[in-house]
mmCIF file of N, CA and C in Angstrom:
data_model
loop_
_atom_site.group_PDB
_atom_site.id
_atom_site.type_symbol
_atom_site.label_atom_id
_atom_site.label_comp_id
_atom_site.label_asym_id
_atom_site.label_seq_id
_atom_site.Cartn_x
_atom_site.Cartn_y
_atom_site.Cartn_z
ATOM 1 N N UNK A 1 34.527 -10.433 -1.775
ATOM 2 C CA UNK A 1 33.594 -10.336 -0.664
ATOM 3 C C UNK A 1 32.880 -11.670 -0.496
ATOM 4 N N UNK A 2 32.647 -12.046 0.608
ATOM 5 C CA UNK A 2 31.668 -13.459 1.337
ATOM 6 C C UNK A 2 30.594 -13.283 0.668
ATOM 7 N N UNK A 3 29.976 -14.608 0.099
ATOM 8 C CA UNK A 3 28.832 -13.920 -0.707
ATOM 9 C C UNK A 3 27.811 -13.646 0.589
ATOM 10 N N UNK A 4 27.901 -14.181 1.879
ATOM 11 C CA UNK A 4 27.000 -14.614 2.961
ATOM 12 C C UNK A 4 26.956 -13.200 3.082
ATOM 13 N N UNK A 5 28.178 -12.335 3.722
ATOM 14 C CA UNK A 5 28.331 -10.757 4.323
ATOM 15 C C UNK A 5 27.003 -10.161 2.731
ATOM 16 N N UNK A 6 27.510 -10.436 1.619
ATOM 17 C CA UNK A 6 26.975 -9.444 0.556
ATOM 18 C C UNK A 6 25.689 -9.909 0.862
ATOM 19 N N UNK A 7 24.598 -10.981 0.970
ATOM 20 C CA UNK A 7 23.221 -11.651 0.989
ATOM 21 C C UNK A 7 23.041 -10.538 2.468
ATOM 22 N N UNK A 8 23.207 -10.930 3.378
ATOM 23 C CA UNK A 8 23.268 -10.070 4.835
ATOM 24 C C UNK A 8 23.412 -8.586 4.738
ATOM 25 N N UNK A 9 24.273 -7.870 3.485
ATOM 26 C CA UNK A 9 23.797 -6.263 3.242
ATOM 27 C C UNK A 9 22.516 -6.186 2.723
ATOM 28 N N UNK A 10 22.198 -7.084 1.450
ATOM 29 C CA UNK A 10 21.296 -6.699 1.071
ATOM 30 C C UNK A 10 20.074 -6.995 1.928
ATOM 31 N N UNK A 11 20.209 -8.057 2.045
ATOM 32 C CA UNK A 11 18.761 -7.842 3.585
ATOM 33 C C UNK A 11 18.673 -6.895 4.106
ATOM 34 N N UNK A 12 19.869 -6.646 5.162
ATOM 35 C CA UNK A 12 19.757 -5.047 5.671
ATOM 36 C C UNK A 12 19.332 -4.411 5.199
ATOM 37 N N UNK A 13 19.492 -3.618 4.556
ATOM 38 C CA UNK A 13 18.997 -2.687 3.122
ATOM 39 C C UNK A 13 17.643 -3.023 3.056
ATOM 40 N N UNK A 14 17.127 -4.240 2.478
ATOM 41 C CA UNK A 14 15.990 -4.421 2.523
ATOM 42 C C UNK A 14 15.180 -3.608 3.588
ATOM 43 N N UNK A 15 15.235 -4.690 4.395
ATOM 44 C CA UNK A 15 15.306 -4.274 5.963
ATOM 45 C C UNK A 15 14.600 -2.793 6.419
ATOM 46 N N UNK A 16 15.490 -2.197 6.243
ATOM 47 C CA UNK A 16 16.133 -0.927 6.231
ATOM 48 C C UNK A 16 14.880 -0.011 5.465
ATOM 49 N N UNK A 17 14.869 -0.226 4.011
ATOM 50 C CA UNK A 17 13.972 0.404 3.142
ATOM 51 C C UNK A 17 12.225 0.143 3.635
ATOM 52 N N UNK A 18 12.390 -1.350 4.236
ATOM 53 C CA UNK A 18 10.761 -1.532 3.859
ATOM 54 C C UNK A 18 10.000 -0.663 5.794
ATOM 55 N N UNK A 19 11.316 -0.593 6.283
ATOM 56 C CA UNK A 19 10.951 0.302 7.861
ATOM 57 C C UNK A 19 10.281 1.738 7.560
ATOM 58 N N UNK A 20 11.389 2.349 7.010
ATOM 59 C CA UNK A 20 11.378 3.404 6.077
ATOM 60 C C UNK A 20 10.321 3.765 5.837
ATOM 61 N N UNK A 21 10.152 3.271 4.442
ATOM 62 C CA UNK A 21 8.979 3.437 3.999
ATOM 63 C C UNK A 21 7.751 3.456 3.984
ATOM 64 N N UNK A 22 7.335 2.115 5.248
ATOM 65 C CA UNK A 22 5.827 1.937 5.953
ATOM 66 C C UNK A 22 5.883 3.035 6.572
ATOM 67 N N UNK A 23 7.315 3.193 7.360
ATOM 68 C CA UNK A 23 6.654 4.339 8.595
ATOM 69 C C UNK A 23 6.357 5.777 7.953
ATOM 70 N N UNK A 24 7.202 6.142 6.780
ATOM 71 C CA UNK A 24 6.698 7.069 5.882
ATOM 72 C C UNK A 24 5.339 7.342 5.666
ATOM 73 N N UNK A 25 4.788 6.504 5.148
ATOM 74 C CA UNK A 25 3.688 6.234 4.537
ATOM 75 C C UNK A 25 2.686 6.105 5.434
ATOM 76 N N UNK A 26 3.271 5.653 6.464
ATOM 77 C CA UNK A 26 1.785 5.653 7.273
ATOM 78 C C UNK A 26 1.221 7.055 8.138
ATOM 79 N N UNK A 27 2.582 7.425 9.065
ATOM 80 C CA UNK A 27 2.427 7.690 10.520
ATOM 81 C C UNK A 27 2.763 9.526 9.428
ATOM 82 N N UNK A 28 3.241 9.467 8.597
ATOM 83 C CA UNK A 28 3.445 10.931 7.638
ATOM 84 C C UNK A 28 2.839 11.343 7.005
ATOM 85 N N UNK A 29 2.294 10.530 6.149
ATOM 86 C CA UNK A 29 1.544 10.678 4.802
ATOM 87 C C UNK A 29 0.052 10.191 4.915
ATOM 88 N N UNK A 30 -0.293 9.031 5.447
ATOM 89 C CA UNK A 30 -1.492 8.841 5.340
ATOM 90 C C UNK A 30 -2.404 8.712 6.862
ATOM 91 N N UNK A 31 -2.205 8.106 7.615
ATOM 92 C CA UNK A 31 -2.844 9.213 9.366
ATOM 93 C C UNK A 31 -3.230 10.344 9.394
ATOM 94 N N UNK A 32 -2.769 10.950 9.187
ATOM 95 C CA UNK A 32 -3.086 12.474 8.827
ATOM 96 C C UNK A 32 -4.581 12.593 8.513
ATOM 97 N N UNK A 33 -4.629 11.740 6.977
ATOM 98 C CA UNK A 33 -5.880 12.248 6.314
ATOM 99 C C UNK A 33 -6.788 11.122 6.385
ATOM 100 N N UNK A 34 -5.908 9.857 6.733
ATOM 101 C CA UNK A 34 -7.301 8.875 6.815
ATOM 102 C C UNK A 34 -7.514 8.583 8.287
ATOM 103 N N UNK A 35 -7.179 9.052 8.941
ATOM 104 C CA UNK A 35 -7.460 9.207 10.687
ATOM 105 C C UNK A 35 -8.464 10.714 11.318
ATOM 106 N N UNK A 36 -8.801 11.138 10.288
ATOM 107 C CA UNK A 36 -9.755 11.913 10.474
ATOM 108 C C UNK A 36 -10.842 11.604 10.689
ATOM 109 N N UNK A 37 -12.132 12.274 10.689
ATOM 110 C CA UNK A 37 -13.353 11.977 10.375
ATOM 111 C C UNK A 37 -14.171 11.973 9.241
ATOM 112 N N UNK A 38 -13.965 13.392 8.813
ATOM 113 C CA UNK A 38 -14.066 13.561 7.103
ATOM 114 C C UNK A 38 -13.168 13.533 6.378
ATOM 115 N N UNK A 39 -12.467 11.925 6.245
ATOM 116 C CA UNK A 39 -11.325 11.494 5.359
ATOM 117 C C UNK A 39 -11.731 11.579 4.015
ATOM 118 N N UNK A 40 -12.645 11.216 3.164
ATOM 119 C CA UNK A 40 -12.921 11.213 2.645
ATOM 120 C C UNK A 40 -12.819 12.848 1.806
ATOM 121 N N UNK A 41 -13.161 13.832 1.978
ATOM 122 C CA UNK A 41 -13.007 14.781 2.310
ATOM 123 C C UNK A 41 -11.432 15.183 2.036
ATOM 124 N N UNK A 42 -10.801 15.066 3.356
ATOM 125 C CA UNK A 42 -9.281 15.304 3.468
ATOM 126 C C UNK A 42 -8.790 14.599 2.138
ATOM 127 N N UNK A 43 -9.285 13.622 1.799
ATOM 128 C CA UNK A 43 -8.100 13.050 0.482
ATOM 129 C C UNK A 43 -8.516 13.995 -0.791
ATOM 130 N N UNK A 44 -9.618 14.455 -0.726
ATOM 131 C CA UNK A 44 -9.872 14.909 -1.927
ATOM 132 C C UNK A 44 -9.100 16.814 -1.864
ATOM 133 N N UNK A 45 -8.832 16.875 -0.626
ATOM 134 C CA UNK A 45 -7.996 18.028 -0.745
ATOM 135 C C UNK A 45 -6.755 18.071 -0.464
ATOM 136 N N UNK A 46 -5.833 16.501 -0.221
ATOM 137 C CA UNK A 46 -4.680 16.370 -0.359
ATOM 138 C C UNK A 46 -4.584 15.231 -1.165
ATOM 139 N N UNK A 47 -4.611 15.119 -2.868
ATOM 140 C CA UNK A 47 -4.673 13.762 -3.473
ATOM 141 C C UNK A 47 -3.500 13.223 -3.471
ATOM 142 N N UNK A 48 -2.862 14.231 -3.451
ATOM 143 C CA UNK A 48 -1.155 14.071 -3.632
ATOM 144 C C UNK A 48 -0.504 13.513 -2.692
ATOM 145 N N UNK A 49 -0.760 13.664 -1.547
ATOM 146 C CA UNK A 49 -0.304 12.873 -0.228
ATOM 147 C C UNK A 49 -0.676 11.465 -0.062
ATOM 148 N N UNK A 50 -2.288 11.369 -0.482
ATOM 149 C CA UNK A 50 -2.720 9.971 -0.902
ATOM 150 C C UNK A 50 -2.037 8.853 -1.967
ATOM 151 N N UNK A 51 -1.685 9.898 -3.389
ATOM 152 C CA UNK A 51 -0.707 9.193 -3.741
ATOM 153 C C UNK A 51 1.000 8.707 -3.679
ATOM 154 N N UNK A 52 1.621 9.512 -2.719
ATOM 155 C CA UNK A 52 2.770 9.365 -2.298
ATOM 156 C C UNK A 52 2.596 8.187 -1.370
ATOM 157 N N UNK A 53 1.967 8.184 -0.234
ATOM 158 C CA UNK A 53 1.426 7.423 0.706
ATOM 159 C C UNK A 53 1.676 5.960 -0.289
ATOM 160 N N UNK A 54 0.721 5.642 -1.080
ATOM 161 C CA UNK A 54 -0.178 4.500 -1.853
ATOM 162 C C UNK A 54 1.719 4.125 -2.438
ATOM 163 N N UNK A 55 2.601 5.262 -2.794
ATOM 164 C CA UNK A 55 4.062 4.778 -3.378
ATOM 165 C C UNK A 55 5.361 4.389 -2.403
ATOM 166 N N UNK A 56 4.633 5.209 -1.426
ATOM 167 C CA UNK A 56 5.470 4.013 -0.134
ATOM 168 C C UNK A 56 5.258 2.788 -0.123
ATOM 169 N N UNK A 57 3.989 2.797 0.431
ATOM 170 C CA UNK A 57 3.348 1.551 0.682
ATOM 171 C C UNK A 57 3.971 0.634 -0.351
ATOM 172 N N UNK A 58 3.804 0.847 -1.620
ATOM 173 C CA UNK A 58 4.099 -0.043 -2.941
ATOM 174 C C UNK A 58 5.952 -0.565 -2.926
ATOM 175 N N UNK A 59 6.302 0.717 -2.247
ATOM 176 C CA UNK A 59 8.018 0.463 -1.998
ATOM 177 C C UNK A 59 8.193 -0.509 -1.044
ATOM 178 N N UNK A 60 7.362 -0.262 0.182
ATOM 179 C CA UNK A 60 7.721 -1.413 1.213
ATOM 180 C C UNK A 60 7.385 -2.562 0.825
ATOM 181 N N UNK A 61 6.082 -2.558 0.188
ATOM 182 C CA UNK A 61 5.561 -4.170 -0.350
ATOM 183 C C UNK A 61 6.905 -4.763 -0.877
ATOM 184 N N UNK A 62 7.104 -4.206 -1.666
ATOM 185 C CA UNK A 62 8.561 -5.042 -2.594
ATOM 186 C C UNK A 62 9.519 -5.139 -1.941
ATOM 187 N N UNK A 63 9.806 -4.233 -0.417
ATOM 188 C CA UNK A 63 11.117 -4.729 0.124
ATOM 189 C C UNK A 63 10.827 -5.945 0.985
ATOM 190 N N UNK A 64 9.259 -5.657 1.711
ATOM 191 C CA UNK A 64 9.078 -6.787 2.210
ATOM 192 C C UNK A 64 9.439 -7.988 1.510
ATOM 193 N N UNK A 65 9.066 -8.302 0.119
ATOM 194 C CA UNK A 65 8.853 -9.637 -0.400
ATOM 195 C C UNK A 65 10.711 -10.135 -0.427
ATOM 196 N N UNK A 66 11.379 -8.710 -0.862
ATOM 197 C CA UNK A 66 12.347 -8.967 -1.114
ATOM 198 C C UNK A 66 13.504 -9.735 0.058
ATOM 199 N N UNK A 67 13.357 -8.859 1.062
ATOM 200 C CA UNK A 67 13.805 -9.833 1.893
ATOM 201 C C UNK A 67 14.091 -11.004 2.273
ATOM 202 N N UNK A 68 12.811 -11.793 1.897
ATOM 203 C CA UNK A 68 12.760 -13.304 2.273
ATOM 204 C C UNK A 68 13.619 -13.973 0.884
ATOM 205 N N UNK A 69 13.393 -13.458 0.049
ATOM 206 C CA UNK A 69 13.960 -13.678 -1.733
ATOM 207 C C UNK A 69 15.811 -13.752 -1.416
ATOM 208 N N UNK A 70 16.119 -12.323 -0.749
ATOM 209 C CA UNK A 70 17.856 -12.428 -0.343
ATOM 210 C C UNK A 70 18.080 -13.282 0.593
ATOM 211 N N UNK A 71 17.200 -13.415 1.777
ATOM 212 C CA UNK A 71 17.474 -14.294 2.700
ATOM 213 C C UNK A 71 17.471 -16.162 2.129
ATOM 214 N N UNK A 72 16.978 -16.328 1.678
ATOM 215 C CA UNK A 72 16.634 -17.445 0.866
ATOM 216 C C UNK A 72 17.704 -18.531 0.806
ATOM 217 N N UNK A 73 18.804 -18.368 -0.235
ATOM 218 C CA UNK A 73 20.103 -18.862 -0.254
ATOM 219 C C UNK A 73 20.952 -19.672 1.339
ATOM 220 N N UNK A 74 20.476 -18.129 2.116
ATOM 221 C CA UNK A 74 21.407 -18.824 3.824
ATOM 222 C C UNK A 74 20.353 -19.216 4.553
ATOM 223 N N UNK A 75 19.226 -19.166 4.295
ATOM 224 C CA UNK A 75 18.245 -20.154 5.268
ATOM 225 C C UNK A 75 17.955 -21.371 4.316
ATOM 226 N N UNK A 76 18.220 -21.484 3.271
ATOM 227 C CA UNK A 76 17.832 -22.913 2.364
ATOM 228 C C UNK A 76 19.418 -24.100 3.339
ATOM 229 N N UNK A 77 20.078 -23.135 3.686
ATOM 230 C CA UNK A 77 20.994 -24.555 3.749
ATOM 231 C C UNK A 77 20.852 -24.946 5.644
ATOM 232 N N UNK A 78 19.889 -23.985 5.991
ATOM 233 C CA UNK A 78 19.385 -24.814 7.160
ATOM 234 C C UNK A 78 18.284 -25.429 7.051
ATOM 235 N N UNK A 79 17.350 -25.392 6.634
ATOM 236 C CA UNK A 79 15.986 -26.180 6.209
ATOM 237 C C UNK A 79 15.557 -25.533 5.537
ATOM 238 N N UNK A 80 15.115 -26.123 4.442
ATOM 239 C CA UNK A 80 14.659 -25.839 3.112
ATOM 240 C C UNK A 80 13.208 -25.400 3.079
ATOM 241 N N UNK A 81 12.304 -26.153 3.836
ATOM 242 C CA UNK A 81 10.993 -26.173 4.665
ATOM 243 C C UNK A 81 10.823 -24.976 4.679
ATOM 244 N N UNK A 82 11.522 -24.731 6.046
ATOM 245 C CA UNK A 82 11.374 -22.944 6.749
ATOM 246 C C UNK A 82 11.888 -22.508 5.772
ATOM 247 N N UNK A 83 12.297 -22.311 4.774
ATOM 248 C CA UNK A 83 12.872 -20.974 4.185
ATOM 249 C C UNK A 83 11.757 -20.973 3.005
ATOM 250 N N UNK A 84 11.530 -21.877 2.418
ATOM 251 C CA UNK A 84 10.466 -21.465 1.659
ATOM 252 C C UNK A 84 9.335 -21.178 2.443
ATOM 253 N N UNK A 85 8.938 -21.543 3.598
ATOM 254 C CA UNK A 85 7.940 -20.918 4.565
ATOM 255 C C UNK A 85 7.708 -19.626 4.739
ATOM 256 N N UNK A 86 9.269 -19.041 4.353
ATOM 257 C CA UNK A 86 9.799 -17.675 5.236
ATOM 258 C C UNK A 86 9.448 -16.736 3.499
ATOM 259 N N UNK A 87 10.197 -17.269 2.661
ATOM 260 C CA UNK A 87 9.473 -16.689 1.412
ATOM 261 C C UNK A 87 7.960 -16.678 1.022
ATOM 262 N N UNK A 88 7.427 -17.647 1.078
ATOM 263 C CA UNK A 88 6.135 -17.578 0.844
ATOM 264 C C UNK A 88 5.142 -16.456 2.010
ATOM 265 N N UNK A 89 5.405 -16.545 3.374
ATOM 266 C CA UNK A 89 5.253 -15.592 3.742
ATOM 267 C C UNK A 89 4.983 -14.234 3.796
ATOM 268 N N UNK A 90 6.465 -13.876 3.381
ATOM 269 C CA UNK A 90 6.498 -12.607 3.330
ATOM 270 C C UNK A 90 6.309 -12.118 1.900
ATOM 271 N N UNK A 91 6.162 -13.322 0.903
ATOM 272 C CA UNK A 91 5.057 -13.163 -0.420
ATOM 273 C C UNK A 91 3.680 -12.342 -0.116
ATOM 274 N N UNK A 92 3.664 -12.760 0.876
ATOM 275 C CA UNK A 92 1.591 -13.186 1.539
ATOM 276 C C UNK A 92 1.903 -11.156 2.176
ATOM 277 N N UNK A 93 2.575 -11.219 2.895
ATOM 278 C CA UNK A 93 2.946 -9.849 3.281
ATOM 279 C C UNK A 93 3.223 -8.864 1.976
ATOM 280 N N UNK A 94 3.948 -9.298 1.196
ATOM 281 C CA UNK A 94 4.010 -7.863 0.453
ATOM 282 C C UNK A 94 2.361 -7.949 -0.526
ATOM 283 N N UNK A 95 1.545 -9.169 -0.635
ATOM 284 C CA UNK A 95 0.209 -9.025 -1.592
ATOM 285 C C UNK A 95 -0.561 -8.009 -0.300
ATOM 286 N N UNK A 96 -0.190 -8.214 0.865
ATOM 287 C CA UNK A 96 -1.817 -7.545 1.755
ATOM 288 C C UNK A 96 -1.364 -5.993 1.796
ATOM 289 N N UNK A 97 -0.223 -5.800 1.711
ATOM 290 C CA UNK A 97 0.631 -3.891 1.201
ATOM 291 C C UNK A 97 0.124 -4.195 0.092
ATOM 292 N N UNK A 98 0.047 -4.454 -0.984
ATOM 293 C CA UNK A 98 -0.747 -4.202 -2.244
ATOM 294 C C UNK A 98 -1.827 -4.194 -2.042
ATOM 295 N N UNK A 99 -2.429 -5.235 -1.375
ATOM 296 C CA UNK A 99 -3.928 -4.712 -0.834
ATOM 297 C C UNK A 99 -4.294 -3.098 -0.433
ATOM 298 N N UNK A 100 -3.515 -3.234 -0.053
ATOM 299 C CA UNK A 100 -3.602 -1.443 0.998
ATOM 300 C C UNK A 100 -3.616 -0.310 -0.068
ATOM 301 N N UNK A 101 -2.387 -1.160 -0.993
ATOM 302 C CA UNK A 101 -2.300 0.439 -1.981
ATOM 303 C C UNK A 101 -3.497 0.451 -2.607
ATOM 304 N N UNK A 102 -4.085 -0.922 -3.211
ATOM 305 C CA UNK A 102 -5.427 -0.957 -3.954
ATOM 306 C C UNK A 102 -6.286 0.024 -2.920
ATOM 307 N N UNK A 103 -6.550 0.089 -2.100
ATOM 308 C CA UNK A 103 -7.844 0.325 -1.165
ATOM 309 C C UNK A 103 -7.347 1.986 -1.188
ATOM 310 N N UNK A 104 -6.156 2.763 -1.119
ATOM 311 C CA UNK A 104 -6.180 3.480 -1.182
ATOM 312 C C UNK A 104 -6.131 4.656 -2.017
ATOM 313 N N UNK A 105 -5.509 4.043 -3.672
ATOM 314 C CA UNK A 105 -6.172 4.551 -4.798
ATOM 315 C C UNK A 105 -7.122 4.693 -5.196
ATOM 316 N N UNK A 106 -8.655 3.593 -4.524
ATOM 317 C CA UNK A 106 -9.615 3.573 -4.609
ATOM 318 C C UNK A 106 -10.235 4.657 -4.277
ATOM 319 N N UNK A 107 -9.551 4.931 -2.848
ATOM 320 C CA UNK A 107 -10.051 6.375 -1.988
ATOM 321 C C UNK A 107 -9.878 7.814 -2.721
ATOM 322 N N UNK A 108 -8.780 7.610 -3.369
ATOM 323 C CA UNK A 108 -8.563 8.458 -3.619
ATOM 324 C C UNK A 108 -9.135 8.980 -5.032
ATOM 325 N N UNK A 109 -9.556 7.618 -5.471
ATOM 326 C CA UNK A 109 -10.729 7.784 -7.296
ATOM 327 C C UNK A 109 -12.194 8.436 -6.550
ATOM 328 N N UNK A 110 -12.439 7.788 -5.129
ATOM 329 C CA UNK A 110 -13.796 8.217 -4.716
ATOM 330 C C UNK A 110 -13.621 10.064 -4.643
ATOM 331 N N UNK A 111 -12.874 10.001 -4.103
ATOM 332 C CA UNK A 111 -12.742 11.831 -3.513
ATOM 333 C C UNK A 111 -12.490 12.395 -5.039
ATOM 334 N N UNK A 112 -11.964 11.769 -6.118
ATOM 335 C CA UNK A 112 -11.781 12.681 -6.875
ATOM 336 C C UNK A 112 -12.812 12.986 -8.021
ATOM 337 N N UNK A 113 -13.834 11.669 -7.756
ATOM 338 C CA UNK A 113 -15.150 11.888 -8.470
ATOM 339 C C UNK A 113 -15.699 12.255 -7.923
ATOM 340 N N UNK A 114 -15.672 12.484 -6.561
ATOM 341 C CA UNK A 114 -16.670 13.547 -5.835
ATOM 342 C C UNK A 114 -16.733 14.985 -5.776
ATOM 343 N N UNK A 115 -15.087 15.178 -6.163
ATOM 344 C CA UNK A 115 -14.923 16.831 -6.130
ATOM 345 C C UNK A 115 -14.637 16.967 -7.801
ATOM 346 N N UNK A 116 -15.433 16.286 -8.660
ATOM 347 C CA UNK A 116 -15.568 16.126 -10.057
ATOM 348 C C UNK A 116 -17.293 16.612 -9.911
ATOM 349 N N UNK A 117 -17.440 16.179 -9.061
ATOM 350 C CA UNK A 117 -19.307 16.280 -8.852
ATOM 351 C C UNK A 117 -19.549 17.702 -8.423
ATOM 352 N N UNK A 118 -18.560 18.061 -7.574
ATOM 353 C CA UNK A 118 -18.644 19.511 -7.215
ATOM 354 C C UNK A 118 -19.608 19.353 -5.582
ATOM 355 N N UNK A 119 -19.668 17.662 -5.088
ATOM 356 C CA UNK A 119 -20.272 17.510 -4.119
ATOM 357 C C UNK A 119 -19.403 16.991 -2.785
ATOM 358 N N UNK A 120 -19.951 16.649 -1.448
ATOM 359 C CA UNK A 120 -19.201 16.236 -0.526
ATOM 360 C C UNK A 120 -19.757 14.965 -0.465
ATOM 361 N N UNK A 121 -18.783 13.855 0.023
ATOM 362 C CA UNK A 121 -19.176 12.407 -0.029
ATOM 363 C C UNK A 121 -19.235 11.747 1.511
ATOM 364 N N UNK A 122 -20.713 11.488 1.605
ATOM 365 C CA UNK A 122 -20.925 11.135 3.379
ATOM 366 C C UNK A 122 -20.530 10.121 4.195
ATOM 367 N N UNK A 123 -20.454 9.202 2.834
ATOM 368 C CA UNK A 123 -20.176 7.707 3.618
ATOM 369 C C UNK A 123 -19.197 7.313 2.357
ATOM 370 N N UNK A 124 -18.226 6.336 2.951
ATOM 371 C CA UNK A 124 -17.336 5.443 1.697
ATOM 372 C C UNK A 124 -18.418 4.822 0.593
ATOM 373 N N UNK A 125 -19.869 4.296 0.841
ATOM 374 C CA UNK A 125 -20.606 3.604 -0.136
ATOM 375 C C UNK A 125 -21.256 4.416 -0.841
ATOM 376 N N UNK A 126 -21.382 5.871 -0.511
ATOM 377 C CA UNK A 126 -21.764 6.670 -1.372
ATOM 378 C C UNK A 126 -20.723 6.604 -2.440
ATOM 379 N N UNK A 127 -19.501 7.451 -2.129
ATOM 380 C CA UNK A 127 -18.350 7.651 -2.765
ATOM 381 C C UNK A 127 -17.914 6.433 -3.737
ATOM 382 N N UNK A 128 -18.174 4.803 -2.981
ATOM 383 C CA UNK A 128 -17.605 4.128 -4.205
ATOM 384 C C UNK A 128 -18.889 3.968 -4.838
ATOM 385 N N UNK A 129 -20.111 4.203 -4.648
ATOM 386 C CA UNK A 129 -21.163 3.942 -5.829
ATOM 387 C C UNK A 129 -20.623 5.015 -6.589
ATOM 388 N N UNK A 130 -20.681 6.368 -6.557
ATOM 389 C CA UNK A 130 -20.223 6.980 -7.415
ATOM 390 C C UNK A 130 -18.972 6.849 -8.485
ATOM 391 N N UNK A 131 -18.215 6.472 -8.172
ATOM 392 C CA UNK A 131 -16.997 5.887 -8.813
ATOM 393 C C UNK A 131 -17.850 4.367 -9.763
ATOM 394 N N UNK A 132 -18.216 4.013 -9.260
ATOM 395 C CA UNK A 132 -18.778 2.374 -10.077
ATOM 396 C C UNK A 132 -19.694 2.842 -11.062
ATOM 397 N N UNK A 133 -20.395 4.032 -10.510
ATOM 398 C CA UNK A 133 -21.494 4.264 -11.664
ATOM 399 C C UNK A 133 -20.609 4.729 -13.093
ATOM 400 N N UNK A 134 -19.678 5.544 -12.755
ATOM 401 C CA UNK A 134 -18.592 6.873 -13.363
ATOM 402 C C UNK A 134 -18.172 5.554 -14.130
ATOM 403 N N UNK A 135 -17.697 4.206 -13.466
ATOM 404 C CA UNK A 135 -16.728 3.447 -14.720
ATOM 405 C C UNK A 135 -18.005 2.562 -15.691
ATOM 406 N N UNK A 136 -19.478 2.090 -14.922
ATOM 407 C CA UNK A 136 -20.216 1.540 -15.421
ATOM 408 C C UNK A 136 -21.671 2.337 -16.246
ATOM 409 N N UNK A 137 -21.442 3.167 -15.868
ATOM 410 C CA UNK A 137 -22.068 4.352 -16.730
ATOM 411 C C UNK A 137 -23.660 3.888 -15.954
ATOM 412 N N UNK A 138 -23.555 3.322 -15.055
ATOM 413 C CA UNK A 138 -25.248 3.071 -14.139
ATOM 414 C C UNK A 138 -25.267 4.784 -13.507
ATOM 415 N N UNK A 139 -26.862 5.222 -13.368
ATOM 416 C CA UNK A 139 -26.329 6.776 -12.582
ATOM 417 C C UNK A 139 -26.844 6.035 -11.016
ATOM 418 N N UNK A 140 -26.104 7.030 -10.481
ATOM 419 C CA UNK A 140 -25.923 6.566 -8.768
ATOM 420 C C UNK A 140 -27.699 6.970 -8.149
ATOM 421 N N UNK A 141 -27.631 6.095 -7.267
ATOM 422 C CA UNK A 141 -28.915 6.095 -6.250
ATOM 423 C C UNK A 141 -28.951 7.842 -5.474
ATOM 424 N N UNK A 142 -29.531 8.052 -5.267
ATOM 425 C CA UNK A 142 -29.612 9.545 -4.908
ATOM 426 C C UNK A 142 -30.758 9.403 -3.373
#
C-alpha cells in the first residue's frame, strides 16, 4: 500500500472520529443538561451523562491533535513552516477540548458535593466554593 493512501486513511478516520465524537458529546450528551437553566441541578441528576460527555470530548481532543500528527509527513514536503503551523495548531485545539473536559468534571464535582450536602446550588460560585472548601477544608461562606 502507498504510504500517502495509508497517511490519508488515517486522517480520515481521524477526521471521522473527532466529528463523531464532538457532535456526540455536545448536541447528545451535554446541551441537554448544560443548556438548561438549573444546570447545575440537571448534572447532579444525570452525573453519568456529564461524564460520558467530558469522554467524548477527551476522544475528540486526541483525534483532533491527531490529525495534524498523520497529516504531518505529506504537508512537511510542501512547506515545512505550514505544517508545523498546522500541528501546533491543532495541538492548541485539542488543549482548549481539554479545557472543556476540565470545566466539566468540575461541574460535575460541584453538583456532586452539593447533592452530598443534601442542598440545591444557586449559582456556579456557590457550588465551586463548596467544592474548594470540601478539598481545602475552609467551611463555605453561607
Amino acid at each position: 500500500m502507498n504510504p500517502n493512501r495509508r497517511i490519508a486513511i488515517v486522517a480520515g478516520v481521524l477526521f471521522i472520529v473527532a466529528t463523531v465524537a464532538d457532535v456526540i458529546s455536545r448536541a447528545v450528551l451535554l446541551q441537554p443538561i448544560l443548556g438548561a437553566p438549573d444546570y447545575l441541578t440537571r448534572i447532579s441528576t444525570n452525573e453519568n451523562q456529564g461524564l460520558v460527555g467530558a469522554l467524548f470530548l477527551a476522544i475528540g481532543a486526541a483525534a483532533a491533535a491527531g490529525i495534524a500528527i498523520a497529516l504531518y509527513p505529506v504537508l512537511r514536503t510542501q512547506n515545512e513552516a505550514l505544517a508545523l503551523g498546522s500541528v501546533g495548531f491543532r495541538l492548541i485545539e485539542g488543549a482548549f477540548y481539554f479545557g472543556i473536559v476540565v470545566c466539566v468534571l468540575i461541574l460535575v464535582a460541584a453538583s456532586r458535593e452539593s447533592r452530598r450536602r443534601n442542598s440545591r446550588i444557586s449559582s456556579p460560585s456557590t457550588g465551586l466554593r463548596g467544592v474548594m472548601s470540601s478539598v481545602t477544608r475552609i467551611p463555605p461562606r453561607h
